[in-house]
Amino acid sequence: MSTPDGRHCGRNSDSIPCLRVALSVPVSQTFVYAAPGAPGPAARVGCRVQVPFNRRRVTGYVLETLTQPPDRELKEVIDVLDMEPVFHNKMVSFFEWIAGYYLHPIGTVIRAALPEAHFKSAGLTKKGVTMLNRGLFQSGESAMLSWIRDHPDSRLPWPLKKVQPLKEKGWIRLETRVSKGGGIADPHELLFIRPTKGLELKAVLGQRRKSTAGNEVEFLTEVFDAGAVLLSDIKLRFKNGAYLANKWIKKGVLETVRIPVHTHPGGAAVPPPSPPRELHAHQQHALNHIRASLDRGTFSPCLLYGVTGSGKTEVYYRAIEHAVKLGRQAILMAPEISLASYLEGLFRSRLGDRIAVYHSGLTRNERHYQWMRMIRGEADLVIGARSALFAPLPQLGLIIVDEEHDSAYVQEETRGGPHYQARDAAVVRAKMENAVVILGSGTPSVQSYQNGINGRYHLLTMPDRVENRPLPGVELVDMREQRNGRGKKEMISLRLRKALGDNLAAGRQAILFLNRRGFHRLFLCRACGRSISCPNCDVALTFHLHEDRLMCHYCGFTCGTRVRCTSCDRGDFKAYGFGTEKLEHEIHTLFPEARVSRMDADATRRKGEAFRILRQFGRGETDILVGTQMITKGYDFPHVTLVGVISADLSLSFPDFRAGERTFQLLSQAAGRAGRGNRKGTVIIQTFNPDHYVVRSAMVHDFQSFFEREQDLRKKLGYPPFCSLACLKLQGAGKKKTETAVRQLNADLRTILRRWPRRGKEIQVLGPVEAPMARLKGKQRWQFLVKSKSAALLRHFLVEIERSSKWLRSEGVYLISEVDPYDML
Ligand code: ADP
Ligand code: ZN
């Protein structure tokens, strides 16, 4: 804590309350300011303020009101930006923990957590209009009122404290608006279309079948099925959506309506509630434990290890229900937005409107709206992806992290926000709020399972599928033996082809999983053999047929296919490898009668598209679903009887000590999609490594044997959870400059170690080495691995590094720390 730039130009602090403020700029300390002296909204904890800093105005967040003001003069807060706090008192320590643990400036942690900036606008009240017409006040006020009359939705050009008196007199109402609102009149209401009351689709189509052409039937079915759809959404999905909407509105079949956004505005159709059912013994046991913990109201971490299809979702639901009964709220996190939307559909049918949704797929308006509902206590349950970790619930009682093993819970450092592991941070948040946290998975992470064994987490096991449905049989296909007559490798083995054919003939559904997007993996120059790679990154460009372009999956760079080789300048290339796009084409060729759809980052770029693909598949309107890891997660499609894994080897070869763990999870999760209904499922895994222990264990659904092998390996090699590990990444723009910084930091690290003669030996610093992708988005990347058996010592060391490496930032080189938090409890 210190005063901003230390100059004595403010007021004396004894008489006025002081505020501890985190600034939204990259500095790690917090600062003390005097509360605004002039009348205006109070600067409470959780409000955003404008403060002077280094002769600039910056946004800050009030963390604390100090009862014991420091004995020096303070600068004064310029303006208070919020009428009501945007985060609770209780969240301050959580933000501070994230900042400290992941070595990130606190103000930028908070900035990244809050929905994007909003601003105040004002409108005249009836009384205000009367006053303005009568001209009964001072000229300053008159000018302000006229401006407000003429600019009803605009950002107020004055600080809030200046308009506050007008509000107190009842002449204006103040509103919070989101910056760049995109023309939506009210952030709470969006424009939907819906069928006119009393009309039935059959009747409409029956009368007009002749005049409905092209995709009109599909369009109308969509609207009638959903009940109401967001107009902007339907315009995205149907090229002629605007025309069709207009046409049918004119005919009186559809009508427009402004609806306050209570739902994910994909217009998610709410499935009817399924009848309450009896829990099976393992579910009941798990639930009893969770309920008892909730009743105690103390921190309690549980690992719910239930095989795929064991009915974890039902346990989540009942746990949430119990928390709500006790007057507390819950967060349910899913690793992916599409999975969050899917869960939202399931839960909305049972919990109704007291659900909030929060993830980065929402527009700014929606995010802001959902955030304010949460903070006002208008939601009992928040469903979202990793950013839901920060949901500002007043009485948080339960956090559920579904598919806890998923690496998507790791938030990479972006736009100045922190790097963090949302699952681990969820455990810490639960601890701070005296809440229960459930980490759920059919294939727990090695770390969480180890915590379950050593008693840090309470291990709850559900080893059987619901109604004793058998786990699917898994077959391996050795791809080393699969070559066609010309010696060319086939994408789909004969075995899988036959199984697909049989499955189709029986009228059942299949899922094909391939963890790579695009059509061809790379273009090789026929003359010199080099691949065409991204100018900004150390990776080959992938060919995408739909766009007819080469694309970089890391930075988004794209170019046309009429390129020349950067090494030899020839223009003749051969395409190698395949991705989901090619797989989809191949299936079309092999089974022209099958209805195929594809789900990957390309196919789901448009909002609502993932939801639509899943819904169609769920209704049985698609026979084969092709996709990346997106489709392996959590979904429950009872009619899927065949799952094909096109290549089990892709993730095995990753340069990461978790490659084996990740592959086991992917294979098991993919396999877990098969045979969830009454019929037994089949899984076919194609691999070049049929003897690998990961593939073997996945084949017989044996988590235990996988875990034991993995445990041995990690013990031997000294990897987590048997030691603490931090990866320090350095990232800078110029090659020379970055290398110099790396060398300097290396020297600094060694100096710190030498200063600790005894304990220094317990820390191992590996590196510097070039990071696995040495150039990414135009940045040079280096890394150090820091290991220690003592988590506390590692922590201490990292803090030292943070302190001594401040010079890096001024060199334009960034230090990112990724830590495995084993010491958090
Ligand atoms: P998991 O998330 O563990 O993979 P789900 O929660 O999706 O499994 O449950 C699998 C299926 O079993 C779902 O269709 C669900 O509705 C059903 N189910 C869950 N609990 C029961 C129960 N006690 N009795 C009958 N069916 C159940
Ligand atoms: Zn790139």
PDB file of N, CA, C and O in Angstrom, residues 706-751:
ATOM      1  N   PHE A 706      -4.572 -47.477 -15.511  1.00  0.00           N
ATOM      2  CA  PHE A 706      -3.947 -46.296 -16.101  1.00  0.00           C
ATOM      3  C   PHE A 706      -3.305 -45.439 -15.014  1.00  0.00           C
ATOM      4  O   PHE A 706      -2.151 -45.035 -15.104  1.00  0.00           O
ATOM      5  N   PHE A 707      -4.077 -45.195 -13.958  1.00  0.00           N
ATOM      6  CA  PHE A 707      -3.601 -44.305 -12.900  1.00  0.00           C
ATOM      7  C   PHE A 707      -2.325 -44.850 -12.257  1.00  0.00           C
ATOM      8  O   PHE A 707      -1.371 -44.104 -12.009  1.00  0.00           O
ATOM      9  N   GLU A 708      -2.305 -46.154 -12.025  1.00  0.00           N
ATOM     10  CA  GLU A 708      -1.119 -46.717 -11.363  1.00  0.00           C
ATOM     11  C   GLU A 708       0.130 -46.589 -12.228  1.00  0.00           C
ATOM     12  O   GLU A 708       1.196 -46.214 -11.744  1.00  0.00           O
ATOM     13  N   ARG A 709      -0.004 -46.867 -13.532  1.00  0.00           N
ATOM     14  CA  ARG A 709       1.145 -46.712 -14.431  1.00  0.00           C
ATOM     15  C   ARG A 709       1.628 -45.261 -14.441  1.00  0.00           C
ATOM     16  O   ARG A 709       2.807 -44.959 -14.341  1.00  0.00           O
ATOM     17  N   GLU A 710       0.649 -44.377 -14.554  1.00  0.00           N
ATOM     18  CA  GLU A 710       0.952 -42.955 -14.674  1.00  0.00           C
ATOM     19  C   GLU A 710       1.607 -42.442 -13.387  1.00  0.00           C
ATOM     20  O   GLU A 710       2.571 -41.684 -13.419  1.00  0.00           O
ATOM     21  N   GLN A 711       1.082 -42.914 -12.271  1.00  0.00           N
ATOM     22  CA  GLN A 711       1.600 -42.531 -10.958  1.00  0.00           C
ATOM     23  C   GLN A 711       3.085 -42.920 -10.852  1.00  0.00           C
ATOM     24  O   GLN A 711       3.924 -42.111 -10.451  1.00  0.00           O
ATOM     25  N   ASP A 712       3.393 -44.170 -11.253  1.00  0.00           N
ATOM     26  CA  ASP A 712       4.777 -44.643 -11.219  1.00  0.00           C
ATOM     27  C   ASP A 712       5.687 -43.763 -12.053  1.00  0.00           C
ATOM     28  O   ASP A 712       6.740 -43.326 -11.605  1.00  0.00           O
ATOM     29  N   LEU A 713       5.228 -43.499 -13.283  1.00  0.00           N
ATOM     30  CA  LEU A 713       6.021 -42.689 -14.199  1.00  0.00           C
ATOM     31  C   LEU A 713       6.326 -41.317 -13.614  1.00  0.00           C
ATOM     32  O   LEU A 713       7.450 -40.836 -13.634  1.00  0.00           O
ATOM     33  N   ARG A 714       5.296 -40.692 -13.081  1.00  0.00           N
ATOM     34  CA  ARG A 714       5.474 -39.328 -12.593  1.00  0.00           C
ATOM     35  C   ARG A 714       6.340 -39.289 -11.338  1.00  0.00           C
ATOM     36  O   ARG A 714       7.074 -38.341 -11.125  1.00  0.00           O
ATOM     37  N   LYS A 715       6.208 -40.321 -10.517  1.00  0.00           N
ATOM     38  CA  LYS A 715       7.066 -40.398  -9.331  1.00  0.00           C
ATOM     39  C   LYS A 715       8.513 -40.462  -9.792  1.00  0.00           C
ATOM     40  O   LYS A 715       9.377 -39.752  -9.295  1.00  0.00           O
ATOM     41  N   LYS A 716       8.745 -41.339 -10.767  1.00  0.00           N
ATOM     42  CA  LYS A 716      10.096 -41.556 -11.246  1.00  0.00           C
ATOM     43  C   LYS A 716      10.668 -40.278 -11.847  1.00  0.00           C
ATOM     44  O   LYS A 716      11.809 -39.909 -11.604  1.00  0.00           O
ATOM     45  N   LEU A 717       9.878 -39.604 -12.678  1.00  0.00           N
ATOM     46  CA  LEU A 717      10.388 -38.443 -13.401  1.00  0.00           C
ATOM     47  C   LEU A 717      10.258 -37.142 -12.616  1.00  0.00           C
ATOM     48  O   LEU A 717      10.704 -36.095 -13.056  1.00  0.00           O
ATOM     49  N   GLY A 718       9.616 -37.225 -11.437  1.00  0.00           N
ATOM     50  CA  GLY A 718       9.472 -36.012 -10.636  1.00  0.00           C
ATOM     51  C   GLY A 718       8.504 -35.011 -11.247  1.00  0.00           C
ATOM     52  O   GLY A 718       8.843 -33.854 -11.473  1.00  0.00           O
ATOM     53  N   TYR A 719       7.313 -35.466 -11.572  1.00  0.00           N
ATOM     54  CA  TYR A 719       6.296 -34.549 -12.088  1.00  0.00           C
ATOM     55  C   TYR A 719       5.129 -34.489 -11.109  1.00  0.00           C
ATOM     56  O   TYR A 719       4.961 -35.380 -10.285  1.00  0.00           O
ATOM     57  N   PRO A 720       4.298 -33.439 -11.220  1.00  0.00           N
ATOM     58  CA  PRO A 720       3.120 -33.370 -10.364  1.00  0.00           C
ATOM     59  C   PRO A 720       2.256 -34.622 -10.538  1.00  0.00           C
ATOM     60  O   PRO A 720       2.266 -35.187 -11.633  1.00  0.00           O
ATOM     61  N   PRO A 721       1.548 -35.058  -9.529  1.00  0.00           N
ATOM     62  CA  PRO A 721       1.396 -34.425  -8.209  1.00  0.00           C
ATOM     63  C   PRO A 721       2.494 -34.802  -7.211  1.00  0.00           C
ATOM     64  O   PRO A 721       2.294 -34.629  -6.023  1.00  0.00           O
ATOM     65  N   PHE A 722       3.618 -35.305  -7.681  1.00  0.00           N
ATOM     66  CA  PHE A 722       4.664 -35.714  -6.734  1.00  0.00           C
ATOM     67  C   PHE A 722       5.749 -34.680  -6.563  1.00  0.00           C
ATOM     68  O   PHE A 722       6.744 -34.900  -5.900  1.00  0.00           O
ATOM     69  N   CYS A 723       5.569 -33.553  -7.225  1.00  0.00           N
ATOM     70  CA  CYS A 723       6.393 -32.389  -6.910  1.00  0.00           C
ATOM     71  C   CYS A 723       5.589 -31.181  -7.374  1.00  0.00           C
ATOM     72  O   CYS A 723       4.584 -31.325  -8.052  1.00  0.00           O
ATOM     73  N   SER A 724       6.022 -30.003  -6.962  1.00  0.00           N
ATOM     74  CA  SER A 724       5.351 -28.798  -7.439  1.00  0.00           C
ATOM     75  C   SER A 724       6.110 -28.286  -8.651  1.00  0.00           C
ATOM     76  O   SER A 724       7.332 -28.300  -8.678  1.00  0.00           O
ATOM     77  N   LEU A 725       5.345 -27.818  -9.608  1.00  0.00           N
ATOM     78  CA  LEU A 725       5.951 -27.428 -10.867  1.00  0.00           C
ATOM     79  C   LEU A 725       5.403 -26.073 -11.294  1.00  0.00           C
ATOM     80  O   LEU A 725       4.212 -25.822 -11.206  1.00  0.00           O
ATOM     81  N   ALA A 726       6.301 -25.205 -11.751  1.00  0.00           N
ATOM     82  CA  ALA A 726       5.840 -23.960 -12.352  1.00  0.00           C
ATOM     83  C   ALA A 726       6.531 -23.820 -13.694  1.00  0.00           C
ATOM     84  O   ALA A 726       7.687 -24.189 -13.841  1.00  0.00           O
ATOM     85  N   CYS A 727       5.797 -23.335 -14.652  1.00  0.00           N
ATOM     86  CA  CYS A 727       6.400 -23.070 -15.946  1.00  0.00           C
ATOM     87  C   CYS A 727       6.438 -21.554 -16.118  1.00  0.00           C
ATOM     88  O   CYS A 727       5.411 -20.893 -16.068  1.00  0.00           O
ATOM     89  N   LEU A 728       7.638 -21.023 -16.258  1.00  0.00           N
ATOM     90  CA  LEU A 728       7.768 -19.582 -16.458  1.00  0.00           C
ATOM     91  C   LEU A 728       7.948 -19.328 -17.940  1.00  0.00           C
ATOM     92  O   LEU A 728       8.907 -19.807 -18.535  1.00  0.00           O
ATOM     93  N   LYS A 729       7.009 -18.614 -18.526  1.00  0.00           N
ATOM     94  CA  LYS A 729       7.122 -18.348 -19.956  1.00  0.00           C
ATOM     95  C   LYS A 729       7.519 -16.907 -20.180  1.00  0.00           C
ATOM     96  O   LYS A 729       6.965 -16.008 -19.572  1.00  0.00           O
ATOM     97  N   LEU A 730       8.465 -16.728 -21.064  1.00  0.00           N
ATOM     98  CA  LEU A 730       8.863 -15.374 -21.430  1.00  0.00           C
ATOM     99  C   LEU A 730       8.449 -15.158 -22.858  1.00  0.00           C
ATOM    100  O   LEU A 730       8.648 -16.015 -23.705  1.00  0.00           O
ATOM    101  N   GLN A 731       7.902 -13.999 -23.095  1.00  0.00           N
ATOM    102  CA  GLN A 731       7.351 -13.771 -24.413  1.00  0.00           C
ATOM    103  C   GLN A 731       7.655 -12.349 -24.823  1.00  0.00           C
ATOM    104  O   GLN A 731       7.332 -11.416 -24.109  1.00  0.00           O
ATOM    105  N   GLY A 732       8.352 -12.187 -25.953  1.00  0.00           N
ATOM    106  CA  GLY A 732       8.725 -10.843 -26.363  1.00  0.00           C
ATOM    107  C   GLY A 732       8.696 -10.683 -27.863  1.00  0.00           C
ATOM    108  O   GLY A 732       8.622 -11.664 -28.600  1.00  0.00           O
ATOM    109  N   ALA A 733       8.752  -9.432 -28.314  1.00  0.00           N
ATOM    110  CA  ALA A 733       8.579  -9.184 -29.742  1.00  0.00           C
ATOM    111  C   ALA A 733       9.865  -9.420 -30.560  1.00  0.00           C
ATOM    112  O   ALA A 733       9.860 -10.179 -31.500  1.00  0.00           O
ATOM    113  N   GLY A 734      10.954  -8.804 -30.202  1.00  0.00           N
ATOM    114  CA  GLY A 734      12.167  -8.956 -31.013  1.00  0.00           C
ATOM    115  C   GLY A 734      12.948 -10.198 -30.600  1.00  0.00           C
ATOM    116  O   GLY A 734      12.943 -10.587 -29.450  1.00  0.00           O
ATOM    117  N   LYS A 735      13.624 -10.832 -31.576  1.00  0.00           N
ATOM    118  CA  LYS A 735      14.376 -12.052 -31.277  1.00  0.00           C
ATOM    119  C   LYS A 735      15.546 -11.750 -30.334  1.00  0.00           C
ATOM    120  O   LYS A 735      15.682 -12.328 -29.272  1.00  0.00           O
ATOM    121  N   LYS A 736      16.373 -10.770 -30.744  1.00  0.00           N
ATOM    122  CA  LYS A 736      17.569 -10.396 -29.974  1.00  0.00           C
ATOM    123  C   LYS A 736      17.184  -9.954 -28.573  1.00  0.00           C
ATOM    124  O   LYS A 736      17.732 -10.408 -27.571  1.00  0.00           O
ATOM    125  N   LYS A 737      16.231  -9.038 -28.543  1.00  0.00           N
ATOM    126  CA  LYS A 737      15.820  -8.424 -27.297  1.00  0.00           C
ATOM    127  C   LYS A 737      15.323  -9.500 -26.322  1.00  0.00           C
ATOM    128  O   LYS A 737      15.664  -9.504 -25.142  1.00  0.00           O
ATOM    129  N   THR A 738      14.506 -10.397 -26.847  1.00  0.00           N
ATOM    130  CA  THR A 738      13.949 -11.444 -25.995  1.00  0.00           C
ATOM    131  C   THR A 738      15.063 -12.345 -25.474  1.00  0.00           C
ATOM    132  O   THR A 738      15.105 -12.685 -24.293  1.00  0.00           O
ATOM    133  N   GLU A 739      15.995 -12.696 -26.360  1.00  0.00           N
ATOM    134  CA  GLU A 739      17.079 -13.572 -25.930  1.00  0.00           C
ATOM    135  C   GLU A 739      17.920 -12.916 -24.831  1.00  0.00           C
ATOM    136  O   GLU A 739      18.327 -13.567 -23.876  1.00  0.00           O
ATOM    137  N   THR A 740      18.175 -11.634 -24.979  1.00  0.00           N
ATOM    138  CA  THR A 740      18.937 -10.927 -23.942  1.00  0.00           C
ATOM    139  C   THR A 740      18.190 -10.968 -22.615  1.00  0.00           C
ATOM    140  O   THR A 740      18.777 -11.234 -21.559  1.00  0.00           O
ATOM    141  N   ALA A 741      16.880 -10.712 -22.688  1.00  0.00           N
ATOM    142  CA  ALA A 741      16.075 -10.723 -21.466  1.00  0.00           C
ATOM    143  C   ALA A 741      16.097 -12.107 -20.822  1.00  0.00           C
ATOM    144  O   ALA A 741      16.198 -12.238 -19.600  1.00  0.00           O
ATOM    145  N   VAL A 742      16.019 -13.145 -21.651  1.00  0.00           N
ATOM    146  CA  VAL A 742      16.031 -14.511 -21.133  1.00  0.00           C
ATOM    147  C   VAL A 742      17.348 -14.774 -20.393  1.00  0.00           C
ATOM    148  O   VAL A 742      17.367 -15.318 -19.292  1.00  0.00           O
ATOM    149  N   ARG A 743      18.453 -14.348 -21.016  1.00  0.00           N
ATOM    150  CA  ARG A 743      19.751 -14.564 -20.385  1.00  0.00           C
ATOM    151  C   ARG A 743      19.836 -13.827 -19.042  1.00  0.00           C
ATOM    152  O   ARG A 743      20.291 -14.365 -18.048  1.00  0.00           O
ATOM    153  N   GLN A 744      19.362 -12.597 -19.048  1.00  0.00           N
ATOM    154  CA  GLN A 744      19.409 -11.795 -17.831  1.00  0.00           C
ATOM    155  C   GLN A 744      18.569 -12.439 -16.720  1.00  0.00           C
ATOM    156  O   GLN A 744      19.022 -12.562 -15.579  1.00  0.00           O
ATOM    157  N   LEU A 745      17.368 -12.877 -17.084  1.00  0.00           N
ATOM    158  CA  LEU A 745      16.505 -13.496 -16.081  1.00  0.00           C
ATOM    159  C   LEU A 745      17.147 -14.772 -15.546  1.00  0.00           C
ATOM    160  O   LEU A 745      17.101 -15.046 -14.343  1.00  0.00           O
ATOM    161  N   ASN A 746      17.763 -15.514 -16.442  1.00  0.00           N
ATOM    162  CA  ASN A 746      18.437 -16.748 -16.020  1.00  0.00           C
ATOM    163  C   ASN A 746      19.492 -16.424 -14.947  1.00  0.00           C
ATOM    164  O   ASN A 746      19.548 -17.073 -13.900  1.00  0.00           O
ATOM    165  N   ALA A 747      20.274 -15.397 -15.210  1.00  0.00           N
ATOM    166  CA  ALA A 747      21.293 -14.992 -14.238  1.00  0.00           C
ATOM    167  C   ALA A 747      20.631 -14.614 -12.912  1.00  0.00           C
ATOM    168  O   ALA A 747      21.090 -15.007 -11.833  1.00  0.00           O
ATOM    169  N   ASP A 748      19.534 -13.868 -12.990  1.00  0.00           N
ATOM    170  CA  ASP A 748      18.820 -13.447 -11.777  1.00  0.00           C
ATOM    171  C   ASP A 748      18.333 -14.655 -10.971  1.00  0.00           C
ATOM    172  O   ASP A 748      18.461 -14.692  -9.751  1.00  0.00           O
ATOM    173  N   LEU A 749      17.778 -15.625 -11.679  1.00  0.00           N
ATOM    174  CA  LEU A 749      17.261 -16.822 -11.004  1.00  0.00           C
ATOM    175  C   LEU A 749      18.379 -17.513 -10.229  1.00  0.00           C
ATOM    176  O   LEU A 749      18.224 -17.898  -9.068  1.00  0.00           O
ATOM    177  N   ARG A 750      19.519 -17.653 -10.904  1.00  0.00           N
ATOM    178  CA  ARG A 750      20.643 -18.353 -10.263  1.00  0.00           C
ATOM    179  C   ARG A 750      21.134 -17.569  -9.053  1.00  0.00           C
ATOM    180  O   ARG A 750      21.497 -18.148  -8.042  1.00  0.00           O
ATOM    181  N   THR A 751      21.099 -16.241  -9.159  1.00  0.00           N
ATOM    182  CA  THR A 751      21.536 -15.421  -8.030  1.00  0.00           C
ATOM    183  C   THR A 751      20.619 -15.646  -6.822  1.00  0.00           C
ATOM    184  O   THR A 751      21.093 -15.794  -5.696  1.00  0.00           O
TER     185      THR A 751
END
